[in-house]
mmCIF file of C-alpha atoms in Angstrom:
data_model
loop_
_atom_site.group_PDB
_atom_site.id
_atom_site.type_symbol
_atom_site.label_atom_id
_atom_site.label_comp_id
_atom_site.label_asym_id
_atom_site.label_seq_id
_atom_site.Cartn_x
_atom_site.Cartn_y
_atom_site.Cartn_z
ATOM 1 C CA MET A 1 0.000 0.000 0.000
ATOM 2 C CA MET A 2 1.376 3.424 -0.936
ATOM 3 C CA LYS A 3 1.913 5.984 1.809
ATOM 4 C CA PRO A 4 -0.762 8.680 2.251
ATOM 5 C CA VAL A 5 0.004 12.108 0.807
ATOM 6 C CA LEU A 6 -0.908 13.844 4.084
ATOM 7 C CA ARG A 7 0.441 13.021 7.525
ATOM 8 C CA ILE A 8 -1.724 14.066 10.478
ATOM 9 C CA ASP A 9 -0.225 14.578 13.921
ATOM 10 C CA ALA A 10 -3.278 14.608 16.183
ATOM 11 C CA THR A 11 -1.473 14.218 19.510
ATOM 12 C CA ASP A 12 -3.267 17.140 21.168
ATOM 13 C CA ALA A 13 -6.232 17.439 18.784
ATOM 14 C CA ASN A 14 -9.858 16.628 19.496
ATOM 15 C CA PRO A 15 -12.356 16.427 16.588
ATOM 16 C CA CYS A 16 -15.216 17.350 18.927
ATOM 17 C CA GLU A 17 -13.710 20.573 20.229
ATOM 18 C CA GLY A 18 -14.169 23.631 18.066
ATOM 19 C CA LYS A 19 -16.861 25.283 15.992
ATOM 20 C CA PRO A 20 -17.755 26.155 12.396
ATOM 21 C CA VAL A 21 -16.863 29.741 11.462
ATOM 22 C CA VAL A 22 -17.518 31.630 8.251
ATOM 23 C CA ASP A 23 -14.722 31.174 5.723
ATOM 24 C CA TRP A 24 -15.036 34.475 3.870
ATOM 25 C CA PRO A 25 -13.053 33.621 0.695
ATOM 26 C CA LYS A 26 -14.919 30.316 0.421
ATOM 27 C CA ALA A 27 -18.271 32.012 1.088
ATOM 28 C CA ALA A 28 -17.578 34.724 -1.490
ATOM 29 C CA TRP A 29 -16.549 32.156 -4.117
ATOM 30 C CA ASN A 30 -19.453 29.753 -3.651
ATOM 31 C CA GLY A 31 -21.946 32.530 -2.947
ATOM 32 C CA GLY A 32 -20.860 34.396 -6.067
ATOM 33 C CA MET A 33 -21.184 31.322 -8.243
ATOM 34 C CA LEU A 34 -24.587 30.554 -6.751
ATOM 35 C CA GLY A 35 -25.802 34.117 -7.337
ATOM 36 C CA VAL A 36 -24.655 34.199 -10.955
ATOM 37 C CA ALA A 37 -26.175 30.771 -11.586
ATOM 38 C CA LEU A 38 -29.550 31.734 -10.122
ATOM 39 C CA VAL A 39 -29.751 35.076 -11.934
ATOM 40 C CA GLY A 40 -27.728 34.505 -15.068
ATOM 41 C CA GLY A 41 -28.729 30.896 -15.705
ATOM 42 C CA PRO A 42 -32.309 31.687 -16.772
ATOM 43 C CA LEU A 43 -31.297 34.934 -18.515
ATOM 44 C CA PHE A 44 -28.641 33.278 -20.646
ATOM 45 C CA PHE A 45 -30.249 29.887 -21.140
ATOM 46 C CA SER A 46 -29.834 28.039 -24.415
ATOM 47 C CA TRP A 47 -29.993 24.361 -25.270
ATOM 48 C CA GLN A 48 -26.391 24.472 -26.439
ATOM 49 C CA ALA A 49 -25.305 26.013 -23.124
ATOM 50 C CA LEU A 50 -27.252 23.367 -21.208
ATOM 51 C CA ALA A 51 -25.566 20.608 -23.220
ATOM 52 C CA LEU A 52 -22.164 22.181 -22.535
ATOM 53 C CA PHE A 53 -22.974 22.315 -18.818
ATOM 54 C CA LEU A 54 -24.056 18.668 -18.659
ATOM 55 C CA VAL A 55 -21.053 17.303 -20.563
ATOM 56 C CA SER A 56 -18.419 19.510 -18.899
ATOM 57 C CA THR A 57 -19.787 18.909 -15.391
ATOM 58 C CA TYR A 58 -19.823 15.148 -15.793
ATOM 59 C CA LEU A 59 -16.403 14.866 -17.413
ATOM 60 C CA THR A 60 -14.547 17.231 -15.070
ATOM 61 C CA LEU A 61 -15.976 15.544 -11.983
ATOM 62 C CA LEU A 62 -15.335 12.068 -13.380
ATOM 63 C CA VAL A 63 -11.803 12.541 -14.708
ATOM 64 C CA GLY A 64 -10.556 15.388 -12.551
ATOM 65 C CA HIS A 65 -12.225 14.966 -9.188
ATOM 66 C CA SER A 66 -13.014 11.259 -8.821
ATOM 67 C CA VAL A 67 -10.046 9.788 -10.714
ATOM 68 C CA GLY A 68 -7.451 12.547 -10.341
ATOM 69 C CA MET A 69 -8.010 14.298 -7.030
ATOM 70 C CA HIS A 70 -9.685 11.521 -5.028
ATOM 71 C CA ARG A 71 -8.347 8.171 -6.172
ATOM 72 C CA MET A 72 -4.895 9.280 -7.347
ATOM 73 C CA LEU A 73 -3.786 12.317 -5.322
ATOM 74 C CA ILE A 74 -5.474 11.621 -1.986
ATOM 75 C CA HIS A 75 -5.573 7.819 -1.802
ATOM 76 C CA ARG A 76 -2.622 6.977 -4.064
ATOM 77 C CA THR A 77 -4.501 4.049 -5.596
ATOM 78 C CA PHE A 78 -2.401 4.189 -8.763
ATOM 79 C CA GLN A 79 0.757 5.764 -10.116
ATOM 80 C CA SER A 80 1.405 7.614 -13.347
ATOM 81 C CA GLY A 81 4.006 9.685 -15.130
ATOM 82 C CA ARG A 82 4.321 13.316 -14.148
ATOM 83 C CA TRP A 83 2.425 14.751 -17.094
ATOM 84 C CA VAL A 84 -0.525 12.377 -16.788
ATOM 85 C CA GLU A 85 -0.682 13.217 -13.078
ATOM 86 C CA ARG A 86 -0.612 16.948 -13.766
ATOM 87 C CA ILE A 87 -3.295 16.767 -16.437
ATOM 88 C CA LEU A 88 -5.618 14.817 -14.144
ATOM 89 C CA ILE A 89 -5.050 17.224 -11.263
ATOM 90 C CA TYR A 90 -5.507 20.282 -13.452
ATOM 91 C CA ILE A 91 -8.869 18.961 -14.639
ATOM 92 C CA GLY A 92 -9.699 18.455 -10.962
ATOM 93 C CA VAL A 93 -8.845 22.093 -10.271
ATOM 94 C CA ILE A 94 -11.174 23.172 -13.088
ATOM 95 C CA VAL A 95 -14.050 21.544 -11.174
ATOM 96 C CA GLY A 96 -13.829 24.626 -8.947
ATOM 97 C CA VAL A 97 -14.166 23.109 -5.471
ATOM 98 C CA ALA A 98 -10.605 23.731 -4.244
ATOM 99 C CA GLY A 99 -6.938 23.503 -5.146
ATOM 100 C CA PRO A 100 -4.951 20.286 -4.673
ATOM 101 C CA PHE A 101 -3.666 21.148 -1.181
ATOM 102 C CA GLY A 102 -7.118 22.320 -0.128
ATOM 103 C CA ILE A 103 -8.750 19.111 -1.352
ATOM 104 C CA ILE A 104 -6.201 17.012 0.530
ATOM 105 C CA ARG A 105 -6.717 18.918 3.776
ATOM 106 C CA VAL A 106 -10.523 18.954 3.625
ATOM 107 C CA HIS A 107 -10.746 15.262 2.764
ATOM 108 C CA ASP A 108 -8.163 13.935 5.188
ATOM 109 C CA LEU A 109 -9.273 16.051 8.138
ATOM 110 C CA ARG A 110 -12.834 14.809 7.669
ATOM 111 C CA ASP A 111 -11.664 11.220 7.248
ATOM 112 C CA TRP A 112 -9.478 11.434 10.369
ATOM 113 C CA ALA A 113 -12.337 12.915 12.411
ATOM 114 C CA GLN A 114 -14.863 10.329 11.227
ATOM 115 C CA ARG A 115 -12.586 7.456 12.234
ATOM 116 C CA GLN A 116 -12.316 8.695 15.824
ATOM 117 C CA PRO A 117 -14.674 7.427 18.591
ATOM 118 C CA LYS A 118 -16.646 10.677 18.222
ATOM 119 C CA CYS A 119 -16.445 13.868 16.164
ATOM 120 C CA HIS A 120 -18.260 17.161 15.633
ATOM 121 C CA ASP A 121 -21.376 17.211 13.449
ATOM 122 C CA PHE A 122 -19.449 19.327 10.922
ATOM 123 C CA PHE A 123 -17.426 16.218 10.036
ATOM 124 C CA ALA A 124 -20.096 13.611 10.770
ATOM 125 C CA HIS A 125 -22.806 15.305 8.628
ATOM 126 C CA ARG A 126 -25.358 14.668 11.390
ATOM 127 C CA ARG A 127 -27.342 17.904 10.956
ATOM 128 C CA GLY A 128 -30.101 18.352 8.372
ATOM 129 C CA LEU A 129 -29.107 18.557 4.726
ATOM 130 C CA VAL A 130 -29.664 22.330 4.434
ATOM 131 C CA SER A 131 -27.664 23.050 7.579
ATOM 132 C CA ASP A 132 -24.869 20.743 6.496
ATOM 133 C CA LEU A 133 -24.710 22.229 3.000
ATOM 134 C CA THR A 134 -24.543 25.716 4.477
ATOM 135 C CA TRP A 135 -21.598 24.658 6.617
ATOM 136 C CA GLN A 136 -19.750 22.964 3.751
ATOM 137 C CA LEU A 137 -20.331 25.781 1.253
ATOM 138 C CA PHE A 138 -19.609 28.774 3.463
ATOM 139 C CA TYR A 139 -17.832 27.674 6.650
ATOM 140 C CA ARG A 140 -14.641 26.036 7.873
ATOM 141 C CA PHE A 141 -14.039 24.258 11.167
ATOM 142 C CA GLU A 142 -11.957 26.125 13.721
ATOM 143 C CA PHE A 143 -10.402 23.639 16.145
ATOM 144 C CA ASP A 144 -9.673 24.518 19.743
ATOM 145 C CA HIS A 145 -6.529 22.450 19.242
ATOM 146 C CA ALA A 146 -5.927 21.709 15.569
ATOM 147 C CA PRO A 147 -4.045 18.646 14.329
ATOM 148 C CA ARG A 148 -0.760 19.336 12.569
ATOM 149 C CA LEU A 149 -0.877 18.573 8.859
ATOM 150 C CA THR A 150 2.133 17.762 6.692
ATOM 151 C CA ILE A 151 1.767 17.175 2.953
ATOM 152 C CA GLU A 152 4.510 14.957 1.580
ATOM 153 C CA PRO A 153 7.446 16.969 0.165
ATOM 154 C CA ARG A 154 7.098 15.579 -3.364
ATOM 155 C CA VAL A 155 3.709 17.264 -3.631
ATOM 156 C CA ALA A 156 4.133 20.185 -1.230
ATOM 157 C CA HIS A 157 7.328 21.441 -2.912
ATOM 158 C CA ASP A 158 6.338 20.772 -6.519
ATOM 159 C CA PRO A 159 6.219 24.127 -8.417
ATOM 160 C CA PHE A 160 3.194 23.020 -10.452
ATOM 161 C CA TYR A 161 1.169 22.096 -7.389
ATOM 162 C CA ARG A 162 2.185 25.268 -5.581
ATOM 163 C CA PHE A 163 1.198 27.413 -8.551
ATOM 164 C CA ILE A 164 -2.243 25.930 -9.109
ATOM 165 C CA GLU A 165 -2.933 25.896 -5.365
ATOM 166 C CA ALA A 166 -2.240 29.645 -5.238
ATOM 167 C CA THR A 167 -4.239 30.376 -8.398
ATOM 168 C CA TRP A 168 -6.926 27.687 -8.509
ATOM 169 C CA ARG A 169 -9.823 30.161 -8.679
ATOM 170 C CA TRP A 170 -8.093 32.144 -11.414
ATOM 171 C CA GLN A 171 -7.757 29.000 -13.533
ATOM 172 C CA GLN A 172 -11.394 29.514 -14.531
ATOM 173 C CA LEU A 173 -10.412 32.624 -16.535
ATOM 174 C CA PRO A 174 -8.844 30.823 -19.512
ATOM 175 C CA VAL A 175 -11.809 28.439 -19.525
ATOM 176 C CA ALA A 176 -14.224 31.376 -19.503
ATOM 177 C CA ALA A 177 -12.294 33.155 -22.271
ATOM 178 C CA ALA A 178 -12.356 30.102 -24.509
ATOM 179 C CA LEU A 179 -16.048 29.533 -23.887
ATOM 180 C CA PHE A 180 -16.855 33.196 -24.580
ATOM 181 C CA VAL A 181 -15.133 32.983 -27.959
ATOM 182 C CA VAL A 182 -17.087 29.848 -28.857
ATOM 183 C CA GLY A 183 -20.528 30.627 -27.431
ATOM 184 C CA GLY A 184 -20.629 34.048 -25.800
ATOM 185 C CA LEU A 185 -22.053 34.779 -22.336
ATOM 186 C CA PRO A 186 -24.427 31.769 -22.258
ATOM 187 C CA PHE A 187 -21.435 29.428 -22.497
ATOM 188 C CA VAL A 188 -19.565 31.353 -19.786
ATOM 189 C CA VAL A 189 -22.498 31.385 -17.367
ATOM 190 C CA TRP A 190 -23.430 27.741 -17.876
ATOM 191 C CA GLY A 191 -19.943 26.377 -18.569
ATOM 192 C CA VAL A 192 -18.308 28.084 -15.592
ATOM 193 C CA CYS A 193 -20.672 29.461 -12.925
ATOM 194 C CA VAL A 194 -23.532 26.949 -13.132
ATOM 195 C CA ARG A 195 -21.088 24.090 -13.563
ATOM 196 C CA ILE A 196 -19.008 25.065 -10.524
ATOM 197 C CA ILE A 197 -21.874 25.559 -8.090
ATOM 198 C CA VAL A 198 -23.743 22.435 -9.228
ATOM 199 C CA SER A 199 -20.512 20.423 -8.965
ATOM 200 C CA THR A 200 -19.855 21.778 -5.462
ATOM 201 C CA ILE A 201 -23.400 21.315 -4.176
ATOM 202 C CA GLY A 202 -23.615 17.896 -5.800
ATOM 203 C CA HIS A 203 -20.310 16.831 -4.253
ATOM 204 C CA TRP A 204 -21.410 17.778 -0.733
ATOM 205 C CA THR A 205 -24.917 16.369 -1.179
ATOM 206 C CA ILE A 206 -23.534 12.938 -2.088
ATOM 207 C CA THR A 207 -21.026 13.252 0.756
ATOM 208 C CA TYR A 208 -23.901 13.984 3.150
ATOM 209 C CA PHE A 209 -25.961 10.941 2.206
ATOM 210 C CA CYS A 210 -22.925 8.655 1.994
ATOM 211 C CA HIS A 211 -22.044 9.474 5.609
ATOM 212 C CA ASN A 212 -25.505 8.940 7.061
ATOM 213 C CA PRO A 213 -27.067 5.529 7.851
ATOM 214 C CA GLY A 214 -27.769 3.385 4.804
ATOM 215 C CA PRO A 215 -26.854 0.145 3.027
ATOM 216 C CA GLY A 216 -23.394 -1.375 3.233
ATOM 217 C CA ARG A 217 -21.831 -4.592 4.463
ATOM 218 C CA TRP A 218 -18.692 -3.217 6.113
ATOM 219 C CA MET A 219 -18.035 -1.565 9.462
ATOM 220 C CA VAL A 220 -14.775 0.169 10.363
ATOM 221 C CA LYS A 221 -14.101 -0.798 13.964
ATOM 222 C CA GLY A 222 -14.024 2.108 16.384
ATOM 223 C CA ALA A 223 -15.120 4.698 13.827
ATOM 224 C CA TYR A 224 -17.847 7.154 14.807
ATOM 225 C CA VAL A 225 -19.087 7.522 11.212
ATOM 226 C CA GLN A 226 -19.916 4.421 9.174
ATOM 227 C CA ALA A 227 -20.289 5.161 5.467
ATOM 228 C CA SER A 228 -23.183 3.994 3.296
ATOM 229 C CA ASN A 229 -23.658 2.833 -0.273
ATOM 230 C CA LEU A 230 -26.306 4.590 -2.375
ATOM 231 C CA PRO A 231 -27.839 1.983 -4.718
ATOM 232 C CA GLY A 232 -28.723 3.058 -8.234
ATOM 233 C CA LEU A 233 -26.480 6.129 -8.328
ATOM 234 C CA GLY A 234 -23.248 4.593 -9.602
ATOM 235 C CA MET A 235 -23.286 6.146 -13.077
ATOM 236 C CA LEU A 236 -24.438 9.546 -11.788
ATOM 237 C CA THR A 237 -21.784 9.742 -9.070
ATOM 238 C CA TYR A 238 -18.838 8.257 -11.026
ATOM 239 C CA GLY A 239 -18.822 5.301 -8.605
ATOM 240 C CA GLU A 240 -18.329 7.511 -5.532
ATOM 241 C CA CYS A 241 -21.724 6.487 -4.124
ATOM 242 C CA TRP A 242 -20.326 3.080 -3.082
ATOM 243 C CA HIS A 243 -18.848 4.823 -0.077
ATOM 244 C CA ASN A 244 -19.228 1.974 2.390
ATOM 245 C CA ASN A 245 -16.855 0.015 0.160
ATOM 246 C CA HIS A 246 -14.517 2.976 -0.039
ATOM 247 C CA HIS A 247 -14.258 3.491 3.727
ATOM 248 C CA ALA A 248 -13.427 -0.185 4.102
ATOM 249 C CA PHE A 249 -10.894 -0.283 1.256
ATOM 250 C CA PRO A 250 -9.518 3.224 0.617
ATOM 251 C CA GLU A 251 -6.472 1.633 -1.030
ATOM 252 C CA SER A 252 -8.624 0.251 -3.863
ATOM 253 C CA ALA A 253 -8.813 2.149 -7.153
ATOM 254 C CA ARG A 254 -12.117 0.384 -7.764
ATOM 255 C CA ILE A 255 -14.955 1.543 -5.502
ATOM 256 C CA GLY A 256 -17.864 -0.400 -6.993
ATOM 257 C CA LEU A 257 -16.699 -3.801 -5.801
ATOM 258 C CA GLU A 258 -19.810 -5.951 -6.205
ATOM 259 C CA PRO A 259 -21.874 -7.017 -9.231
ATOM 260 C CA GLY A 260 -24.177 -4.224 -10.361
ATOM 261 C CA GLN A 261 -22.168 -1.492 -8.622
ATOM 262 C CA HIS A 262 -21.378 0.648 -11.663
ATOM 263 C CA ASP A 263 -18.141 2.587 -11.331
ATOM 264 C CA PRO A 264 -17.300 4.955 -14.218
ATOM 265 C CA GLY A 265 -14.168 6.120 -12.395
ATOM 266 C CA TRP A 266 -12.885 2.552 -12.485
ATOM 267 C CA MET A 267 -13.665 2.379 -16.211
ATOM 268 C CA VAL A 268 -11.451 5.432 -16.803
ATOM 269 C CA ILE A 269 -8.685 3.901 -14.683
ATOM 270 C CA ARG A 270 -8.837 0.655 -16.647
ATOM 271 C CA LEU A 271 -8.598 2.606 -19.914
ATOM 272 C CA LEU A 272 -5.559 4.513 -18.668
ATOM 273 C CA GLN A 273 -3.995 1.302 -17.402
ATOM 274 C CA GLY A 274 -4.613 -0.455 -20.707
ATOM 275 C CA ALA A 275 -2.924 2.428 -22.523
ATOM 276 C CA GLY A 276 0.122 2.078 -20.277
ATOM 277 C CA LEU A 277 -0.379 5.557 -18.778
ATOM 278 C CA ILE A 278 -0.846 4.386 -15.171
ATOM 279 C CA TRP A 279 0.379 1.418 -13.124
ATOM 280 C CA ASN A 280 0.454 -0.101 -9.622
ATOM 281 C CA VAL A 281 -3.339 0.025 -9.516
ATOM 282 C CA GLY A 282 -4.570 -0.704 -5.996
ATOM 283 C CA GLU A 283 -6.982 -3.509 -5.070
ATOM 284 C CA PRO A 284 -8.787 -4.350 -1.803
ATOM 285 C CA ARG A 285 -6.257 -5.672 0.704
ATOM 286 C CA GLN A 286 -6.181 -9.340 1.528
ATOM 287 C CA GLU A 287 -8.433 -10.862 4.186
ATOM 288 C CA THR A 288 -5.449 -11.315 6.499
ATOM 289 C CA ALA A 289 -5.015 -7.507 6.617
ATOM 290 C CA ARG A 290 -8.604 -6.599 7.493
ATOM 291 C CA GLU A 291 -8.390 -6.553 11.287
ATOM 292 C CA ASP A 292 -9.907 -3.065 11.315
ATOM 293 C CA LEU A 293 -13.097 -4.275 9.569
ATOM 294 C CA ALA A 294 -16.190 -6.209 10.584
ATOM 295 C CA LEU A 295 -19.051 -7.506 8.451
ATOM 296 C CA ARG A 296 -22.485 -6.129 9.199
ATOM 297 C CA THR A 297 -24.043 -9.512 8.431
ATOM 298 C CA GLU A 298 -22.714 -13.021 8.831
ATOM 299 C CA VAL A 299 -23.843 -14.055 5.345
ATOM 300 C CA ALA A 300 -22.038 -11.304 3.434
ATOM 301 C CA GLN A 301 -18.907 -12.275 1.538
ATOM 302 C CA PRO A 302 -15.795 -10.104 1.054
ATOM 303 C CA PRO A 303 -15.042 -8.713 -2.417
ATOM 304 C CA PRO A 304 -12.561 -10.541 -4.613
#
């Protein structure tokens, strides 16, 4: 198993102690995109702009966020050459949720908190959907005693990563310019603003339901939050809805582990692997290394 990209020193940290506070840059970004989408979306609607929005939203989330940011950068479930890695991460930045360092921190802090005996509702997603979305779109969590985070030097010191982390919001400008040349303001509004806010809200909505009680055969021992699978949403969520599987086997590049669990992210990974562009593709660890897991039912069988 490859080492995680982020090391967390939580010696003095407590995931229950602290409170959500308004993150003003985050609130301005998401609030601005939401405002433009609500006002400009209807004003600049066209069927071509809608088609652009649907295709660009799906592909950027699939290739950039699910495959690049989540499965490659955060969980290290496969390796690639430098340029393939950078292309995948750049597409992930275009999604508009955060830069690479920001994605790592948000994901791994939440994952660390959820695997503790108890954590704040901000991480556990135990409030109502509207309250939780408000927190995730406009707030950050301010710890009384924050864990110390260290991103591995290969990533933290890479000039490319440092540049796009510092400029990730500005990376929408070349996209907007290209879309304006092709389709004018309707393409900019729907291909940038509507896409970004729908991607962000959609990401946190799936996260909310995946971390509340639901189907799934695996339990992570000692974890306060047990993830759920969301049947029927595999194609819509790029395979990310099989989150009970993912919490059990974060080292696996494939998240839809059972028959009928569609996983478009895995399809992309297989294509890249077949083309020789990626290698060392992770699989669920062997049964002898699953001491941290328990089956929810006695009749369930582990994945191959």
